[in-house]
Coordinates of C-alpha atoms and ligand atoms in Angstrom, one line a residue:
M1 CA -10.9 8.3 -2.0
D2 CA -12.0 7.4 1.4
F3 CA -8.7 5.9 2.3
L4 CA -5.9 7.3 4.2
F5 CA -2.5 6.2 3.1
S6 CA -1.1 3.9 0.6
S7 CA 2.2 2.2 0.5
P8 CA 4.9 1.4 -0.6
P9 CA 7.2 4.3 0.0
K10 CA 9.2 4.9 -3.2
A11 CA 12.6 3.5 -3.7
P12 CA 14.4 5.9 -6.0
E13 CA 17.6 4.4 -7.4
D14 CA 18.9 7.8 -8.3
L15 CA 17.3 10.7 -6.7
P16 CA 17.7 13.6 -9.2
Q17 CA 19.8 16.5 -8.1
M18 CA 17.1 19.0 -7.9
K19 CA 15.3 20.8 -5.1
Y20 CA 12.1 18.9 -5.3
Y21 CA 11.1 15.6 -6.6
P22 CA 7.7 14.2 -7.5
I23 CA 6.6 11.7 -4.9
F24 CA 4.4 9.8 -7.3
D25 CA 7.1 9.5 -9.9
R26 CA 6.2 6.4 -11.8
R27 CA 9.8 5.3 -12.2
W28 CA 9.6 4.3 -8.6
Q29 CA 6.6 2.2 -9.0
T30 CA 7.2 -1.4 -10.1
T31 CA 3.6 -1.9 -10.8
V32 CA 3.2 0.9 -13.3
K33 CA 3.8 -1.3 -16.4
D34 CA 0.9 -3.5 -15.5
K35 CA -1.2 -0.4 -14.9
E36 CA -0.4 1.1 -18.3
K37 CA -1.3 -2.1 -20.0
S38 CA -4.8 -2.2 -18.6
N39 CA -5.5 1.5 -18.6
Q40 CA -7.2 2.0 -21.8
T41 CA -10.7 2.2 -20.6
I42 CA -10.5 4.3 -17.5
S43 CA -13.2 6.8 -17.3
G44 CA -11.8 8.7 -14.4
G45 CA -14.3 7.8 -11.7
K46 CA -13.1 7.4 -8.2
A47 CA -14.5 4.1 -7.0
K48 CA -13.8 0.7 -8.4
S49 CA -16.6 -1.3 -9.9
A50 CA -17.1 -5.0 -9.8
S51 CA -16.6 -5.0 -13.6
S52 CA -13.2 -3.6 -13.1
L53 CA -12.3 -6.3 -10.7
R54 CA -13.1 -9.1 -13.0
S55 CA -10.4 -11.1 -14.6
K56 CA -10.8 -13.6 -17.4
K57 CA -8.8 -16.1 -15.4
M58 CA -10.8 -15.6 -12.2
T59 CA -12.6 -18.6 -11.0
R60 CA -14.8 -19.3 -8.1
A61 CA -12.3 -21.6 -6.5
K62 CA -9.7 -18.9 -6.3
P63 CA -11.4 -15.7 -7.0
Y64 CA -9.0 -13.2 -5.4
S65 CA -5.5 -14.1 -5.9
R66 CA -3.6 -10.9 -5.3
K67 CA -2.2 -10.6 -8.8
Q68 CA -5.6 -10.9 -10.4
L69 CA -7.1 -8.6 -8.0
F70 CA -4.6 -6.0 -8.6
K71 CA -4.4 -6.3 -12.3
S72 CA -8.1 -6.0 -12.7
S73 CA -8.5 -3.4 -10.0
D74 CA -6.3 -1.0 -11.9
Q75 CA -9.2 0.2 -13.8
Y76 CA -11.8 2.5 -12.3
F77 CA -15.5 2.7 -12.6
L78 CA -16.5 1.9 -16.1
D79 CA -19.4 3.6 -17.8
L80 CA -19.4 2.4 -21.4
G81 CA -22.9 3.6 -22.0
Q82 CA -24.7 0.4 -21.2
K83 CA -28.5 0.8 -21.2
D84 CA -29.1 -0.8 -17.9
F85 CA -26.1 0.5 -16.2
D86 CA -27.2 0.8 -12.6
P87 CA -24.2 1.2 -10.3
Q88 CA -24.6 0.7 -6.6
R89 CA -22.2 1.0 -3.8
C90 CA -22.2 -1.7 -1.2
K91 CA -22.5 0.0 2.2
V92 CA -20.5 -2.7 3.9
C93 CA -17.5 -3.4 1.6
N94 CA -17.6 -0.1 -0.4
M95 CA -17.5 -1.8 -3.8
I96 CA -19.4 -0.4 -6.7
F97 CA -21.1 -2.9 -8.9
S98 CA -23.9 -3.0 -11.4
S99 CA -26.9 -4.7 -10.0
G100 CA -28.7 -7.0 -12.4
E101 CA -25.4 -8.0 -14.0
L102 CA -24.7 -11.5 -13.1
V103 CA -21.0 -11.4 -13.2
D104 CA -20.8 -8.1 -11.4
E105 CA -23.1 -9.4 -8.7
R106 CA -21.1 -12.5 -8.3
T107 CA -17.8 -10.6 -8.2
H108 CA -19.2 -8.4 -5.6
E109 CA -20.5 -11.4 -3.5
E110 CA -17.0 -12.9 -3.6
Y111 CA -15.2 -9.8 -2.6
H112 CA -17.9 -9.1 0.0
D113 CA -17.3 -12.5 1.6
M114 CA -13.6 -12.0 1.7
F115 CA -14.0 -8.6 3.2
I116 CA -16.3 -9.9 6.0
N117 CA -14.0 -12.8 6.8
S118 CA -10.9 -10.7 6.8
L119 CA -12.4 -8.4 9.4
K120 CA -13.6 -11.1 11.8
Y121 CA -11.6 -11.3 14.9
R122 CA -11.5 -14.4 17.0
E123 CA -9.8 -14.0 20.4
W124 CA -6.1 -14.6 20.0
K125 CA -4.0 -16.3 22.5
N126 CA -1.1 -14.1 23.7
E127 CA -2.7 -10.9 22.5
D128 CA -0.2 -8.1 22.7
I129 CA -2.4 -5.3 23.9
A130 CA -1.0 -1.9 23.1
A131 CA -4.1 0.1 24.3
N132 CA -7.4 -0.3 25.9
F133 CA -10.3 2.2 25.7
D134 CA -13.2 2.8 28.0
D135 CA -15.7 2.0 25.2
G136 CA -14.4 -1.6 25.1
A137 CA -12.2 -1.1 22.0
R138 CA -8.6 -2.1 22.1
I139 CA -5.5 -2.0 19.9
L140 CA -3.3 -5.0 19.4
R141 CA 0.3 -5.0 18.3
V142 CA 1.8 -7.4 15.8
L143 CA 5.5 -7.6 15.3
P144 CA 7.8 -9.5 12.9
S145 CA 8.4 -11.9 15.7
S146 CA 4.7 -12.5 16.3
P147 CA 3.2 -15.9 15.5
H148 CA 2.3 -16.8 12.0
F149 CA -1.4 -16.7 12.5
M150 CA -1.2 -13.1 13.4
H151 CA 0.8 -12.3 10.2
K152 CA -1.8 -14.2 8.3
K153 CA -4.5 -11.9 9.6
I154 CA -2.5 -8.8 8.8
D155 CA -2.0 -10.2 5.3
E156 CA -5.7 -10.5 4.9
L157 CA -6.1 -6.9 6.0
Y158 CA -3.5 -5.9 3.4
K159 CA -5.6 -7.7 0.8
V160 CA -8.8 -5.9 1.7
S161 CA -7.1 -2.5 1.8
D162 CA -5.0 -3.2 -1.3
L163 CA -8.1 -3.2 -3.3
E164 CA -9.4 0.1 -1.9
L165 CA -6.0 1.8 -2.1
N166 CA -5.4 0.3 -5.6
I167 CA -2.0 -1.2 -4.7
N168 CA -0.7 -4.7 -4.6
Q169 CA 1.5 -5.9 -1.9
D170 CA 1.7 -8.8 0.4
L171 CA 2.9 -8.6 3.9
K172 CA 5.9 -10.7 3.4
S173 CA 7.4 -8.5 0.8
T174 CA 7.0 -5.4 2.8
M175 CA 7.8 -6.5 6.3
K176 CA 11.0 -5.0 7.7
S177 CA 12.7 -6.0 11.0
C178 CA 11.6 -2.6 12.3
S179 CA 7.9 -3.0 11.1
A180 CA 5.0 -3.0 13.5
Y181 CA 1.3 -3.4 12.9
F182 CA -1.5 -2.1 15.1
I183 CA -5.0 -3.4 14.7
Y184 CA -8.1 -1.8 16.1
I185 CA -10.6 -4.3 17.6
T186 CA -14.2 -3.4 18.5
S187 CA -17.0 -5.8 19.1
K188 CA -15.0 -8.8 17.7
R189 CA -14.4 -6.9 14.5
I190 CA -11.3 -5.4 13.1
A191 CA -12.2 -1.8 12.4
G192 CA -8.9 -0.7 11.0
F193 CA -5.1 -1.0 11.2
V194 CA -1.9 0.9 10.7
D195 CA 1.4 -0.3 9.5
V196 CA 4.5 1.6 10.6
V197 CA 8.3 1.4 10.2
R198 CA 11.3 3.0 11.8
V199 CA 12.8 5.8 9.6
N200 CA 15.8 8.0 10.1
A201 CA 14.6 11.0 8.2
A202 CA 11.9 12.3 5.9
N203 CA 11.2 15.1 3.4
W204 CA 8.6 17.9 3.5
L205 CA 5.7 17.5 1.2
V206 CA 6.0 21.0 -0.4
Q207 CA 3.3 20.8 -3.0
E208 CA 0.2 18.6 -3.2
D209 CA -0.9 18.7 -6.8
P210 CA 1.2 17.4 -8.4
P211 CA 2.8 16.1 -5.2
M212 CA 6.3 17.2 -4.7
A213 CA 8.7 16.7 -1.8
S214 CA 11.6 18.7 -0.8
T215 CA 15.0 17.0 -1.1
E216 CA 15.9 18.7 2.2
E217 CA 15.7 16.1 4.9
V218 CA 13.9 16.6 8.2
P219 CA 14.1 14.5 11.3
A220 CA 11.6 11.7 11.6
T221 CA 11.5 8.4 13.5
C222 CA 8.3 6.7 12.5
G223 CA 7.0 6.2 9.0
V224 CA 3.3 5.5 8.5
A225 CA 3.2 3.1 5.6
R226 CA -0.5 2.4 5.6
I227 CA -3.6 3.2 7.5
W228 CA -6.9 1.7 6.6
I229 CA -10.2 2.1 8.4
H230 CA -13.3 0.1 7.7
P231 CA -15.8 2.2 5.7
K232 CA -18.4 2.0 8.5
F233 CA -16.0 3.1 11.1
R234 CA -14.6 6.2 9.4
R235 CA -14.7 9.6 11.0
K236 CA -14.9 8.2 14.5
G237 CA -11.4 9.0 15.6
I238 CA -10.0 5.5 15.1
A239 CA -7.1 6.6 13.0
T240 CA -6.3 9.1 15.7
R241 CA -6.4 6.4 18.4
L242 CA -4.2 4.2 16.2
L243 CA -1.5 6.9 15.7
D244 CA -1.7 7.9 19.4
T245 CA -1.0 4.4 20.3
V246 CA 1.8 4.0 17.8
R247 CA 3.5 7.1 19.2
H248 CA 3.3 5.7 22.7
S249 CA 4.3 2.1 22.1
F250 CA 6.3 1.8 18.9
I251 CA 9.6 2.7 20.5
P252 CA 9.9 1.2 24.0
G253 CA 10.3 3.8 26.7
E254 CA 9.8 6.7 24.3
V255 CA 6.9 8.8 23.2
I256 CA 7.2 9.9 19.6
D257 CA 6.3 13.5 18.9
K258 CA 3.7 14.1 16.3
R259 CA 6.2 16.0 14.2
Q260 CA 8.4 12.9 14.1
L261 CA 5.8 11.0 12.0
A262 CA 6.3 10.8 8.3
F263 CA 3.8 9.5 5.8
S264 CA 4.0 7.5 2.6
D265 CA 2.0 8.5 -0.4
P266 CA -1.1 10.0 1.3
T267 CA -4.3 10.1 -0.6
A268 CA -6.4 13.3 -0.5
I269 CA -8.2 12.4 2.7
G270 CA -4.9 11.1 4.0
K271 CA -3.3 14.5 3.5
D272 CA -6.2 16.1 5.4
F273 CA -5.8 13.6 8.2
A274 CA -2.0 14.0 8.3
K275 CA -2.4 17.8 8.6
S276 CA -5.1 17.7 11.3
Y277 CA -3.3 15.0 13.2
T278 CA 0.0 16.8 13.2
Q279 CA -1.7 20.1 13.7
S280 CA 0.2 21.7 10.9
N281 CA -0.2 22.7 7.3
K282 CA 2.8 20.7 6.3
F283 CA 3.9 17.2 7.0
S284 CA 6.7 15.0 5.9
I285 CA 6.8 12.0 3.7
Y286 CA 9.4 9.2 3.7
L287 CA 11.1 7.1 1.0
H288 CA 12.1 3.5 1.1
S289 CA 15.7 4.7 1.6
H290 CA 14.7 6.3 4.9
I291 CA 13.7 3.0 6.4
V292 CA 16.0 1.7 9.1
E293 CA 16.6 -1.9 8.3
Ligands
LIG1 ZN1 -20.3 -5.6 -0.3

């Protein structure tokens, strides 16, 4: 996966009394039932194809309701032995689709448009600038108290990144009073964003495969719920700039130490990033119960 972190953090009702617990434990994922229902044809590839995003109910008028998008995006790249199977990856939106297949191409077009529109940035009134960079890029902050149009944009970004991270969440259902969102703007485009929350503790990730976390708690103040960077802008230090900015402006008057950052469900590349960013072999992850409401 090319993506960094996925949310949500887990919300275990009853953390078992054991030393470690699996952080991807399915009991903690409300969406798993949907997933299992539509899982029968997964071939194990890593990228989603347009075929996999199709839904019988999908119409042109409302092609990407979140539910449809998630349900259909549970499946991965499908290779059912078609003769003319010719998958391509769109270099802009990162979707894999079969060219020459009308429905695939149409599905890709629709997603592509949504992707492009979601990442357009028109100058906001009352921008809350958290950081400015010499190359013209800047980072804006959006808080729960920010105007509705800003939340709408964040929700669009959620939608785009949901698809890539294979999760399904809207902004409203995940926003906490302690949430903050930082978006990275360059050349009137949104190149990425990060979603953070206040946490009061975290757990070490003690094993990566399968992922296990220690039940021993460690201090943490900032939980990184989600980071997403536009495919074209990856590996340019944007995630680092975003987290540096978070550390300097999330808690007023305080600079958060790198070791006080905790992550939620990192993907493979997310783990590498977390280690390189925190300059350590191990980093912590947080659960829903660690969030300071
Ligand atoms: Zn595309």
